[in-house]
C-alpha cells in the first residue's frame, strides 16, 4: 500500500464523522501523489502526511448572547489552527447554521495550501459559528460578535492567528469583533483583516479577488503567446468578484459581455457597463432585469446560460458548481481558450476534466482567486508597519503576486511531468513550500 493510501486510511478512521474533511483530504492527497511518491521515504520517516492532516489545535466554545426579546441564546464557536509552518494562522470566520467542526477542518486544511500559494508568510486556519446572521438586528449581531470574541481573543493575535471575513462575516461583524478584542486585550494590533479603511483596512481589498483573477489570466494568456487585447470574456456572477473582474478585463483591453445573478443572466454585446452594474447590484441591490432595461442592446434571460455565449475566456465568479459538463462542451465547441475560476469550486469535476482533455487552459480557484487572501496578508504587513500603502502600491504588489503564482504553478506542474495541469500544479506548489518549512523546523 502506498504512503498516501496508508495515511488516508488512518485519517478516515480518526475522522469518520467528518465527511467534508475526509473529502478534502482525499482530493488534496490524491492530486499530490506525483510529489509524494517521488519523496516517499523522506516524507514517511518524518510523518509529513500524518502531521499535515492533524490540526495543531482546535478550539470549541460556548457563545451565549441575549436576543432582542431578552432571551439568552447559545451558539457554538470554533477556531481550528491547522498549520503555522510558514506564518501565523490565517483564515476566515464563517457564520452559518451549517457550520460544524468537520466543515471548519475541511476549510482550514485547504487554507494551508491556498495561503502558501500566495507567496506570503501565512499559515492555515479557519473558524466560525453555527450562528445565523440572517434576520438579526444590528444589536443582536453586536451581542453575538462581542461574546464570540470574548472567548476567541484568548487564542489569536497579530503574530499568532489572524482571522478574516467569510460567509456571514462582513465589514460590520469584523468591526464589532475588532472593537471587542481591543477592549479586552487593550492592544491595538492587526488581529483581524477585512477591517474598515479608517481603522487599519487595506486599499484594493474590495477589488483584489477580481483584479487578481485578471492579472493571473493575463499572464496565462501571455505565456501562451496571446494577449487580452480584443478578447471576448464571459463572466458569471454579479457580486464582488464578478464586478471587479469585469472592470479589470475592460482595463486590459478585453470585452466582458455577460454577467449573472441567482435568477437570470445578461448578454450585452457592447460590453458590460460596469458603472451601471454597480449601481444595480451594489447600490439598488436589484435584479439584473434593471440592468437590461437600461441598455438597449442587452438581452436578459431567466435561469442559467452564460456559457453558451461564444468567448475566448470564461471566468466563473458566482458560486460553487455553476459550470457543468454540458457548459464545458459548449465552451469547447465555441473555441474558448481559457477558464479561470474566480469563485470557489464553480466547475464540477467532470467539466474540469473535459476542459483539460480538450486543450482549454484551466486554472482552479485555489490559484486564480488567491488575490483576496493575498491582499489580506498585505493588510497584515501594513498593520505591522503602522503604515497605509497607496492604492497603486497595493495594486502593483497584487499584480506581482498573481504573476508569480502563475509561474509557480506552471513550474510545479512541469517538474512533476503534468505540464499544463494547473490544478495539480497549484496543489504541488502550495504543498512543497509548507513541507520544506516543516522539515526545516524539526518534529513539532
Ligand atoms: P457575492 O455574494 O458578492 O456575489 C455572488 C454573486 O453570484 C451574486 O451576484 C449572486 O447573485 C450570484 N449567484 C449566487 N448563486 C448563483 C447561482 N446559482 N447562479 C448564478 N449566480 C449566482 O460573492 P463574491 O463575489 O464575494 O463571491 C463569489 C465567489 O467567489 C464565491 O464562491 C466566493 O467564495 C468566492 N471568493 C470570493 C472572494 C472575495 O474576496 N470576495 C475571495 C475568494 C473566493 P444574487 O445577486 O442574486 O445574490
GROMACS .gro file of C-alpha atoms and ligand atoms in nm:
model
  492
    1UNK     CA    1   0.000   0.000   0.000
    2UNK     CA    2   0.136   0.346  -0.088
    3UNK     CA    3   0.209   0.604   0.182
    4UNK     CA    4  -0.083   0.819   0.062
    5UNK     CA    5  -0.326   0.526   0.094
    6UNK     CA    6  -0.190   0.433   0.437
    7UNK     CA    7  -0.247   0.786   0.565
    8UNK     CA    8  -0.589   0.815   0.401
    9UNK     CA    9  -0.692   0.502   0.592
   10UNK     CA   10  -0.574   0.650   0.923
   11UNK     CA   11  -0.745   0.984   0.854
   12UNK     CA   12  -1.068   0.803   0.766
   13UNK     CA   13  -1.061   0.601   1.090
   14UNK     CA   14  -0.990   0.904   1.306
   15UNK     CA   15  -1.242   1.137   1.143
   16UNK     CA   16  -1.521   0.905   1.035
   17UNK     CA   17  -1.789   1.158   1.133
   18UNK     CA   18  -1.645   1.444   0.924
   19UNK     CA   19  -1.733   1.375   0.557
   20UNK     CA   20  -1.631   1.720   0.426
   21UNK     CA   21  -1.291   1.696   0.591
   22UNK     CA   22  -1.236   1.345   0.456
   23UNK     CA   23  -1.333   1.457   0.106
   24UNK     CA   24  -1.090   1.750   0.116
   25UNK     CA   25  -0.800   1.538   0.244
   26UNK     CA   26  -0.868   1.268  -0.015
   27UNK     CA   27  -0.883   1.517  -0.301
   28UNK     CA   28  -0.569   1.705  -0.198
   29UNK     CA   29  -0.358   1.395  -0.124
   30UNK     CA   30  -0.473   1.228  -0.448
   31UNK     CA   31  -0.359   1.525  -0.652
   32UNK     CA   32  -0.027   1.529  -0.465
   33UNK     CA   33   0.060   1.167  -0.548
   34UNK     CA   34   0.335   1.259  -0.800
   35UNK     CA   35   0.527   1.464  -0.543
   36UNK     CA   36   0.459   1.229  -0.251
   37UNK     CA   37   0.555   0.917  -0.447
   38UNK     CA   38   0.879   1.086  -0.554
   39UNK     CA   39   0.971   1.167  -0.191
   40UNK     CA   40   0.801   0.877  -0.013
   41UNK     CA   41   1.092   0.770   0.209
   42UNK     CA   42   1.169   1.119   0.341
   43UNK     CA   43   0.806   1.217   0.397
   44UNK     CA   44   0.718   0.885   0.564
   45UNK     CA   45   1.014   0.896   0.802
   46UNK     CA   46   0.910   1.246   0.906
   47UNK     CA   47   0.537   1.159   0.917
   48UNK     CA   48   0.468   1.462   0.699
   49UNK     CA   49   0.122   1.348   0.589
   50UNK     CA   50   0.013   1.237   0.938
   51UNK     CA   51   0.120   1.577   1.072
   52UNK     CA   52  -0.027   1.791   0.795
   53UNK     CA   53  -0.368   1.623   0.825
   54UNK     CA   54  -0.389   1.675   1.204
   55UNK     CA   55  -0.459   2.036   1.316
   56UNK     CA   56  -0.207   2.194   1.553
   57UNK     CA   57  -0.503   2.256   1.780
   58UNK     CA   58  -0.877   2.318   1.768
   59UNK     CA   59  -1.100   2.521   1.997
   60UNK     CA   60  -1.472   2.476   2.050
   61UNK     CA   61  -1.655   2.707   2.283
   62UNK     CA   62  -1.995   2.825   2.405
   63UNK     CA   63  -2.117   3.162   2.270
   64UNK     CA   64  -2.404   3.292   2.488
   65UNK     CA   65  -2.577   3.615   2.386
   66UNK     CA   66  -2.906   3.793   2.457
   67UNK     CA   67  -3.159   3.845   2.177
   68UNK     CA   68  -3.393   4.144   2.137
   69UNK     CA   69  -3.664   3.972   2.347
   70UNK     CA   70  -3.429   3.934   2.640
   71UNK     CA   71  -3.391   3.560   2.574
   72UNK     CA   72  -3.046   3.407   2.618
   73UNK     CA   73  -2.930   3.222   2.305
   74UNK     CA   74  -2.639   2.979   2.288
   75UNK     CA   75  -2.427   2.905   1.980
   76UNK     CA   76  -2.112   2.704   1.932
   77UNK     CA   77  -1.789   2.877   1.831
   78UNK     CA   78  -1.489   2.719   1.655
   79UNK     CA   79  -1.131   2.803   1.568
   80UNK     CA   80  -0.907   2.544   1.409
   81UNK     CA   81  -0.537   2.634   1.393
   82UNK     CA   82  -0.422   2.391   1.131
   83UNK     CA   83  -0.064   2.461   1.033
   84UNK     CA   84   0.171   2.754   1.103
   85UNK     CA   85   0.488   2.627   0.935
   86UNK     CA   86   0.517   2.932   0.709
   87UNK     CA   87   0.343   3.205   0.910
   88UNK     CA   88   0.069   3.291   1.162
   89UNK     CA   89  -0.257   3.100   1.113
   90UNK     CA   90  -0.484   3.285   0.872
   91UNK     CA   91  -0.835   3.209   0.754
   92UNK     CA   92  -1.188   3.342   0.771
   93UNK     CA   93  -1.469   3.315   1.025
   94UNK     CA   94  -1.782   3.156   0.880
   95UNK     CA   95  -2.116   3.238   1.043
   96UNK     CA   96  -2.378   2.998   0.909
   97UNK     CA   97  -2.615   2.741   1.064
   98UNK     CA   98  -2.441   2.460   0.872
   99UNK     CA   99  -2.107   2.520   1.047
  100UNK     CA  100  -1.964   2.226   1.242
  101UNK     CA  101  -1.616   2.104   1.331
  102UNK     CA  102  -1.579   1.891   1.016
  103UNK     CA  103  -1.658   2.184   0.787
  104UNK     CA  104  -1.418   2.416   0.969
  105UNK     CA  105  -1.146   2.149   0.950
  106UNK     CA  106  -1.207   2.099   0.577
  107UNK     CA  107  -1.179   2.472   0.513
  108UNK     CA  108  -0.875   2.510   0.739
  109UNK     CA  109  -0.695   2.222   0.567
  110UNK     CA  110  -0.748   2.372   0.220
  111UNK     CA  111  -0.642   2.712   0.351
  112UNK     CA  112  -0.290   2.583   0.428
  113UNK     CA  113  -0.217   2.528   0.059
  114UNK     CA  114  -0.404   2.831  -0.072
  115UNK     CA  115  -0.219   3.062   0.168
  116UNK     CA  116   0.112   2.903   0.082
  117UNK     CA  117   0.046   2.972  -0.287
  118UNK     CA  118   0.009   3.347  -0.227
  119UNK     CA  119   0.390   3.359  -0.179
  120UNK     CA  120   0.330   3.544   0.151
  121UNK     CA  121   0.406   3.418   0.505
  122UNK     CA  122   0.066   3.297   0.623
  123UNK     CA  123  -0.030   2.962   0.771
  124UNK     CA  124  -0.368   2.789   0.755
  125UNK     CA  125  -0.664   2.819   0.992
  126UNK     CA  126  -1.039   2.867   0.990
  127UNK     CA  127  -1.316   2.941   1.237
  128UNK     CA  128  -1.676   3.038   1.279
  129UNK     CA  129  -2.002   2.951   1.444
  130UNK     CA  130  -2.340   2.792   1.375
  131UNK     CA  131  -2.490   3.138   1.439
  132UNK     CA  132  -2.724   3.257   1.161
  133UNK     CA  133  -2.684   3.634   1.100
  134UNK     CA  134  -2.988   3.639   0.865
  135UNK     CA  135  -3.279   3.838   1.009
  136UNK     CA  136  -3.088   3.952   1.319
  137UNK     CA  137  -3.089   4.314   1.431
  138UNK     CA  138  -2.764   4.513   1.444
  139UNK     CA  139  -2.776   4.492   1.823
  140UNK     CA  140  -2.811   4.113   1.815
  141UNK     CA  141  -2.521   4.087   1.570
  142UNK     CA  142  -2.308   4.301   1.802
  143UNK     CA  143  -2.408   4.095   2.106
  144UNK     CA  144  -2.309   3.774   1.927
  145UNK     CA  145  -1.981   3.915   1.789
  146UNK     CA  146  -1.876   4.051   2.130
  147UNK     CA  147  -1.948   3.722   2.304
  148UNK     CA  148  -1.773   3.523   2.029
  149UNK     CA  149  -1.463   3.743   2.053
  150UNK     CA  150  -1.463   3.733   2.435
  151UNK     CA  151  -1.360   3.369   2.406
  152UNK     CA  152  -1.174   3.378   2.073
  153UNK     CA  153  -0.942   3.660   2.187
  154UNK     CA  154  -0.756   3.413   2.411
  155UNK     CA  155  -0.624   3.223   2.112
  156UNK     CA  156  -0.547   3.485   1.845
  157UNK     CA  157  -0.307   3.776   1.795
  158UNK     CA  158  -0.128   3.968   1.518
  159UNK     CA  159   0.167   3.724   1.527
  160UNK     CA  160  -0.033   3.417   1.626
  161UNK     CA  161  -0.356   3.382   1.433
  162UNK     CA  162  -0.529   3.647   1.220
  163UNK     CA  163  -0.891   3.567   1.129
  164UNK     CA  164  -1.078   3.738   0.843
  165UNK     CA  165  -1.428   3.754   0.698
  166UNK     CA  166  -1.608   3.467   0.524
  167UNK     CA  167  -1.973   3.377   0.463
  168UNK     CA  168  -2.180   3.578   0.713
  169UNK     CA  169  -1.883   3.780   0.838
  170UNK     CA  170  -1.853   4.110   0.655
  171UNK     CA  171  -1.722   4.456   0.744
  172UNK     CA  172  -1.989   4.508   1.015
  173UNK     CA  173  -1.904   4.186   1.202
  174UNK     CA  174  -1.527   4.242   1.168
  175UNK     CA  175  -1.574   4.591   1.317
  176UNK     CA  176  -1.766   4.460   1.621
  177UNK     CA  177  -1.512   4.181   1.677
  178UNK     CA  178  -1.214   4.416   1.642
  179UNK     CA  179  -1.368   4.654   1.895
  180UNK     CA  180  -1.417   4.375   2.147
  181UNK     CA  181  -1.064   4.238   2.101
  182UNK     CA  182  -0.919   4.585   2.158
  183UNK     CA  183  -1.134   4.632   2.466
  184UNK     CA  184  -1.041   4.304   2.633
  185UNK     CA  185  -0.676   4.283   2.534
  186UNK     CA  186  -0.604   4.657   2.545
  187UNK     CA  187  -0.394   4.612   2.234
  188UNK     CA  188  -0.441   4.790   1.902
  189UNK     CA  189  -0.300   4.539   1.658
  190UNK     CA  190  -0.370   4.382   1.320
  191UNK     CA  191  -0.551   4.085   1.472
  192UNK     CA  192  -0.821   4.070   1.203
  193UNK     CA  193  -0.824   4.156   0.832
  194UNK     CA  194  -1.107   4.295   0.625
  195UNK     CA  195  -1.116   4.599   0.852
  196UNK     CA  196  -1.261   4.937   0.754
  197UNK     CA  197  -1.021   5.186   0.596
  198UNK     CA  198  -1.038   5.417   0.900
  199UNK     CA  199  -0.901   5.151   1.136
  200UNK     CA  200  -0.634   4.958   0.952
  201UNK     CA  201  -0.804   4.814   0.645
  202UNK     CA  202  -0.622   4.798   0.312
  203UNK     CA  203  -0.699   4.976  -0.012
  204UNK     CA  204  -0.764   4.737  -0.305
  205UNK     CA  205  -0.908   4.465  -0.075
  206UNK     CA  206  -1.252   4.523  -0.229
  207UNK     CA  207  -1.119   4.486  -0.584
  208UNK     CA  208  -0.849   4.229  -0.504
  209UNK     CA  209  -1.009   3.897  -0.598
  210UNK     CA  210  -1.149   4.019  -0.932
  211UNK     CA  211  -0.841   4.218  -1.024
  212UNK     CA  212  -0.610   3.934  -0.919
  213UNK     CA  213  -0.807   3.689  -1.132
  214UNK     CA  214  -0.745   3.906  -1.437
  215UNK     CA  215  -0.376   3.960  -1.362
  216UNK     CA  216  -0.329   3.583  -1.349
  217UNK     CA  217  -0.539   3.529  -1.663
  218UNK     CA  218  -0.336   3.792  -1.847
  219UNK     CA  219  -0.011   3.615  -1.757
  220UNK     CA  220  -0.155   3.277  -1.860
  221UNK     CA  221  -0.251   3.421  -2.199
  222UNK     CA  222   0.085   3.595  -2.240
  223UNK     CA  223   0.274   3.272  -2.174
  224UNK     CA  224   0.071   3.105  -2.449
  225UNK     CA  225   0.156   3.383  -2.694
  226UNK     CA  226  -0.179   3.562  -2.659
  227UNK     CA  227  -0.283   3.898  -2.519
  228UNK     CA  228  -0.602   4.018  -2.352
  229UNK     CA  229  -0.646   4.285  -2.619
  230UNK     CA  230  -0.969   4.234  -2.815
  231UNK     CA  231  -1.063   3.909  -2.637
  232UNK     CA  232  -1.427   3.832  -2.556
  233UNK     CA  233  -1.479   3.729  -2.195
  234UNK     CA  234  -1.780   3.557  -2.037
  235UNK     CA  235  -1.821   3.622  -1.666
  236UNK     CA  236  -2.082   3.470  -1.433
  237UNK     CA  237  -2.198   3.634  -1.111
  238UNK     CA  238  -2.266   3.998  -1.039
  239UNK     CA  239  -2.116   4.028  -0.694
  240UNK     CA  240  -1.784   4.145  -0.555
  241UNK     CA  241  -1.561   3.912  -0.756
  242UNK     CA  242  -1.754   3.941  -1.086
  243UNK     CA  243  -1.783   4.321  -1.085
  244UNK     CA  244  -1.412   4.384  -1.040
  245UNK     CA  245  -1.318   4.104  -1.279
  246UNK     CA  246  -1.528   4.272  -1.547
  247UNK     CA  247  -1.379   4.612  -1.468
  248UNK     CA  248  -1.020   4.487  -1.493
  249UNK     CA  249  -1.096   4.285  -1.810
  250UNK     CA  250  -1.202   4.611  -1.977
  251UNK     CA  251  -0.896   4.795  -1.845
  252UNK     CA  252  -0.677   4.527  -2.002
  253UNK     CA  253  -0.840   4.573  -2.344
  254UNK     CA  254  -1.077   4.275  -2.340
  255UNK     CA  255  -1.457   4.290  -2.359
  256UNK     CA  256  -1.667   4.118  -2.090
  257UNK     CA  257  -2.011   4.055  -2.236
  258UNK     CA  258  -2.203   3.859  -1.972
  259UNK     CA  259  -2.290   3.854  -1.604
  260UNK     CA  260  -2.547   3.664  -1.398
  261UNK     CA  261  -2.723   3.651  -1.064
  262UNK     CA  262  -2.922   3.385  -0.884
  263UNK     CA  263  -3.229   3.441  -1.104
  264UNK     CA  264  -3.102   3.519  -1.454
  265UNK     CA  265  -2.825   3.640  -1.682
  266UNK     CA  266  -2.738   3.922  -1.918
  267UNK     CA  267  -2.569   3.925  -2.258
  268UNK     CA  268  -2.453   4.272  -2.352
  269UNK     CA  269  -2.270   4.258  -2.687
  270UNK     CA  270  -2.139   4.613  -2.641
  271UNK     CA  271  -1.958   4.506  -2.323
  272UNK     CA  272  -2.097   4.514  -1.968
  273UNK     CA  273  -2.136   4.871  -1.839
  274UNK     CA  274  -1.959   4.840  -1.501
  275UNK     CA  275  -2.092   5.169  -1.358
  276UNK     CA  276  -2.447   5.061  -1.434
  277UNK     CA  277  -2.389   4.709  -1.297
  278UNK     CA  278  -2.251   4.854  -0.973
  279UNK     CA  279  -2.549   5.089  -0.946
  280UNK     CA  280  -2.794   4.797  -0.993
  281UNK     CA  281  -2.620   4.539  -0.768
  282UNK     CA  282  -2.424   4.740  -0.509
  283UNK     CA  283  -2.649   5.047  -0.462
  284UNK     CA  284  -3.004   4.941  -0.550
  285UNK     CA  285  -2.944   4.570  -0.472
  286UNK     CA  286  -3.185   4.498  -0.758
  287UNK     CA  287  -3.218   4.219  -1.018
  288UNK     CA  288  -3.034   4.216  -1.349
  289UNK     CA  289  -3.361   4.294  -1.532
  290UNK     CA  290  -3.294   4.655  -1.427
  291UNK     CA  291  -2.955   4.643  -1.597
  292UNK     CA  292  -3.102   4.510  -1.922
  293UNK     CA  293  -3.382   4.767  -1.915
  294UNK     CA  294  -3.125   5.048  -1.917
  295UNK     CA  295  -2.917   4.907  -2.209
  296UNK     CA  296  -3.090   4.892  -2.548
  297UNK     CA  297  -2.871   4.615  -2.693
  298UNK     CA  298  -2.854   4.395  -2.382
  299UNK     CA  299  -3.056   4.074  -2.354
  300UNK     CA  300  -3.189   3.939  -2.024
  301UNK     CA  301  -3.264   3.568  -1.985
  302UNK     CA  302  -3.417   3.385  -1.689
  303UNK     CA  303  -3.226   3.091  -1.541
  304UNK     CA  304  -2.869   2.999  -1.631
  305UNK     CA  305  -2.698   3.020  -1.971
  306UNK     CA  306  -2.389   3.241  -1.962
  307UNK     CA  307  -2.161   2.969  -2.100
  308UNK     CA  308  -2.349   2.935  -2.430
  309UNK     CA  309  -2.214   3.275  -2.544
  310UNK     CA  310  -1.909   3.246  -2.770
  311UNK     CA  311  -1.598   3.365  -2.589
  312UNK     CA  312  -1.218   3.336  -2.574
  313UNK     CA  313  -1.203   3.335  -2.194
  314UNK     CA  314  -1.457   3.215  -1.935
  315UNK     CA  315  -1.444   3.337  -1.575
  316UNK     CA  316  -1.692   3.169  -1.339
  317UNK     CA  317  -1.728   3.415  -1.049
  318UNK     CA  318  -2.066   3.333  -0.891
  319UNK     CA  319  -2.083   3.020  -0.678
  320UNK     CA  320  -1.994   2.650  -0.648
  321UNK     CA  321  -2.096   2.400  -0.918
  322UNK     CA  322  -2.215   2.655  -1.174
  323UNK     CA  323  -2.011   2.533  -1.474
  324UNK     CA  324  -2.131   2.183  -1.563
  325UNK     CA  325  -2.021   1.923  -1.817
  326UNK     CA  326  -2.263   2.048  -2.084
  327UNK     CA  327  -2.136   2.403  -2.033
  328UNK     CA  328  -1.779   2.282  -2.074
  329UNK     CA  329  -1.877   2.109  -2.401
  330UNK     CA  330  -2.038   2.430  -2.525
  331UNK     CA  331  -1.732   2.637  -2.434
  332UNK     CA  332  -1.501   2.397  -2.616
  333UNK     CA  333  -1.729   2.389  -2.922
  334UNK     CA  334  -1.721   2.771  -2.927
  335UNK     CA  335  -1.340   2.782  -2.924
  336UNK     CA  336  -1.288   2.903  -2.567
  337UNK     CA  337  -0.916   2.906  -2.485
  338UNK     CA  338  -0.903   2.961  -2.109
  339UNK     CA  339  -1.117   2.909  -1.800
  340UNK     CA  340  -1.001   3.067  -1.473
  341UNK     CA  341  -1.208   3.032  -1.156
  342UNK     CA  342  -1.294   3.349  -0.963
  343UNK     CA  343  -1.538   3.163  -0.737
  344UNK     CA  344  -1.455   2.866  -0.512
  345UNK     CA  345  -1.523   2.532  -0.687
  346UNK     CA  346  -1.754   2.671  -0.961
  347UNK     CA  347  -1.655   2.398  -1.211
  348UNK     CA  348  -1.770   2.043  -1.149
  349UNK     CA  349  -1.506   1.769  -1.161
  350UNK     CA  350  -1.632   1.617  -1.488
  351UNK     CA  351  -1.642   1.962  -1.651
  352UNK     CA  352  -1.287   2.035  -1.536
  353UNK     CA  353  -1.168   1.707  -1.681
  354UNK     CA  354  -1.343   1.773  -2.012
  355UNK     CA  355  -1.191   2.120  -2.041
  356UNK     CA  356  -0.842   1.992  -1.962
  357UNK     CA  357  -0.872   1.699  -2.204
  358UNK     CA  358  -0.983   1.932  -2.480
  359UNK     CA  359  -0.690   2.168  -2.456
  360UNK     CA  360  -0.853   2.450  -2.258
  361UNK     CA  361  -0.609   2.620  -2.017
  362UNK     CA  362  -0.784   2.570  -1.683
  363UNK     CA  363  -0.674   2.742  -1.361
  364UNK     CA  364  -0.868   2.647  -1.046
  365UNK     CA  365  -0.980   2.887  -0.776
  366UNK     CA  366  -0.707   2.795  -0.528
  367UNK     CA  367  -0.461   2.986  -0.750
  368UNK     CA  368  -0.685   3.210  -0.961
  369UNK     CA  369  -0.883   3.370  -0.676
  370UNK     CA  370  -0.592   3.391  -0.430
  371UNK     CA  371  -0.572   3.769  -0.480
  372UNK     CA  372  -0.825   3.817  -0.198
  373UNK     CA  373  -0.632   3.638   0.074
  374UNK     CA  374  -0.303   3.777  -0.063
  375UNK     CA  375  -0.431   4.131  -0.014
  376UNK     CA  376  -0.542   4.037   0.339
  377UNK     CA  377  -0.180   3.940   0.403
  378UNK     CA  378  -0.078   4.280   0.264
  379UNK     CA  379  -0.318   4.434   0.517
  380UNK     CA  380  -0.124   4.248   0.790
  381UNK     CA  381   0.203   4.389   0.656
  382UNK     CA  382   0.069   4.743   0.660
  383UNK     CA  383  -0.062   4.698   1.016
  384UNK     CA  384   0.277   4.570   1.132
  385UNK     CA  385   0.448   4.869   0.973
  386UNK     CA  386   0.179   5.105   1.106
  387UNK     CA  387   0.154   5.248   0.757
  388UNK     CA  388  -0.111   5.253   0.485
  389UNK     CA  389   0.006   5.199   0.132
  390UNK     CA  390  -0.148   5.384  -0.164
  391UNK     CA  391  -0.391   5.213  -0.399
  392UNK     CA  392  -0.122   5.197  -0.669
  393UNK     CA  393   0.130   5.040  -0.431
  394UNK     CA  394  -0.105   4.762  -0.316
  395UNK     CA  395  -0.228   4.706  -0.672
  396UNK     CA  396   0.129   4.670  -0.802
  397UNK     CA  397   0.209   4.417  -0.529
  398UNK     CA  398  -0.109   4.224  -0.608
  399UNK     CA  399  -0.019   4.212  -0.976
  400UNK     CA  400   0.329   4.087  -0.896
  401UNK     CA  401   0.190   3.818  -0.662
  402UNK     CA  402  -0.058   3.686  -0.922
  403UNK     CA  403   0.211   3.669  -1.191
  404UNK     CA  404   0.438   3.480  -0.951
  405UNK     CA  405   0.157   3.240  -0.857
  406UNK     CA  406   0.103   3.158  -1.223
  407UNK     CA  407   0.471   3.082  -1.277
  408UNK     CA  408   0.495   2.878  -0.955
  409UNK     CA  409   0.204   2.652  -1.050
  410UNK     CA  410   0.320   2.621  -1.410
  411UNK     CA  411   0.669   2.531  -1.297
  412UNK     CA  412   0.547   2.276  -1.036
  413UNK     CA  413   0.331   2.103  -1.298
  414UNK     CA  414   0.626   2.082  -1.538
  415UNK     CA  415   0.864   1.945  -1.272
  416UNK     CA  416   0.629   1.657  -1.194
  417UNK     CA  417   0.550   1.566  -1.554
  418UNK     CA  418   0.198   1.706  -1.565
  419UNK     CA  419   0.269   2.016  -1.776
  420UNK     CA  420  -0.037   2.232  -1.832
  421UNK     CA  421  -0.227   2.075  -1.539
  422UNK     CA  422  -0.252   2.393  -1.332
  423UNK     CA  423  -0.480   2.227  -1.075
  424UNK     CA  424  -0.214   1.971  -0.983
  425UNK     CA  425   0.050   2.245  -1.016
  426UNK     CA  426  -0.131   2.461  -0.759
  427UNK     CA  427  -0.161   2.180  -0.504
  428UNK     CA  428   0.201   2.076  -0.553
  429UNK     CA  429   0.344   2.431  -0.533
  430UNK     CA  430   0.144   2.510  -0.218
  431UNK     CA  431   0.237   2.179  -0.055
  432UNK     CA  432   0.609   2.189  -0.136
  433UNK     CA  433   0.669   2.517   0.043
  434UNK     CA  434   0.487   2.406   0.359
  435UNK     CA  435   0.671   2.071   0.367
  436UNK     CA  436   1.009   2.236   0.324
  437UNK     CA  437   0.935   2.462   0.622
  438UNK     CA  438   0.808   2.167   0.830
  439UNK     CA  439   1.120   1.963   0.760
  440UNK     CA  440   1.346   2.259   0.847
  441UNK     CA  441   1.167   2.313   1.179
  442UNK     CA  442   1.207   1.956   1.305
  443UNK     CA  443   0.949   1.744   1.483
  444UNK     CA  444   0.677   1.983   1.601
  445LIG     P1  445  -2.122   3.791  -0.373
  445LIG     O1  446  -2.222   3.743  -0.275
  445LIG     O2  447  -2.078   3.933  -0.373
  445LIG     O3  448  -2.173   3.760  -0.523
  445LIG     C1  449  -2.212   3.635  -0.565
  445LIG     C2  450  -2.287   3.656  -0.696
  445LIG     O4  451  -2.317   3.530  -0.752
  445LIG     C3  452  -2.418   3.730  -0.678
  445LIG     O5  453  -2.440   3.816  -0.787
  445LIG     C4  454  -2.520   3.618  -0.676
  445LIG     O6  455  -2.649   3.654  -0.721
  445LIG     C5  456  -2.458   3.525  -0.778
  445LIG     N1  457  -2.507   3.390  -0.761
  445LIG     C6  458  -2.528   3.321  -0.648
  445LIG     N2  459  -2.576   3.199  -0.675
  445LIG     C7  460  -2.584   3.193  -0.809
  445LIG     C8  461  -2.627   3.094  -0.900
  445LIG     N3  462  -2.670   2.975  -0.855
  445LIG     N4  463  -2.622   3.121  -1.034
  445LIG     C9  464  -2.578   3.240  -1.079
  445LIG     N5  465  -2.539   3.338  -0.997
  445LIG    C10  466  -2.542   3.314  -0.865
  445LIG     O7  467  -1.998   3.693  -0.356
  445LIG     P2  468  -1.849   3.714  -0.402
  445LIG     O8  469  -1.846   3.780  -0.535
  445LIG     O9  470  -1.771   3.772  -0.290
  445LIG    O10  471  -1.801   3.564  -0.414
  445LIG    C11  472  -1.828   3.485  -0.530
  445LIG    C12  473  -1.750   3.357  -0.520
  445LIG    O11  474  -1.610   3.387  -0.509
  445LIG    C13  475  -1.780   3.266  -0.400
  445LIG    O12  476  -1.760   3.133  -0.442
  445LIG    C14  477  -1.673   3.304  -0.301
  445LIG    O13  478  -1.649   3.201  -0.208
  445LIG    C15  479  -1.555   3.325  -0.394
  445LIG     N6  480  -1.447   3.406  -0.342
  445LIG    C16  481  -1.467   3.534  -0.304
  445LIG    C17  482  -1.361   3.611  -0.257
  445LIG    C18  483  -1.380   3.756  -0.224
  445LIG    O14  484  -1.279   3.820  -0.191
  445LIG     N7  485  -1.500   3.812  -0.231
  445LIG    C19  486  -1.226   3.554  -0.241
  445LIG    C20  487  -1.213   3.419  -0.291
  445LIG    C21  488  -1.322   3.348  -0.336
  445LIG     P3  489  -2.750   3.747  -0.635
  445LIG    O15  490  -2.706   3.889  -0.668
  445LIG    O16  491  -2.883   3.711  -0.689
  445LIG    O17  492  -2.731   3.712  -0.491
   0.00000   0.00000   0.00000
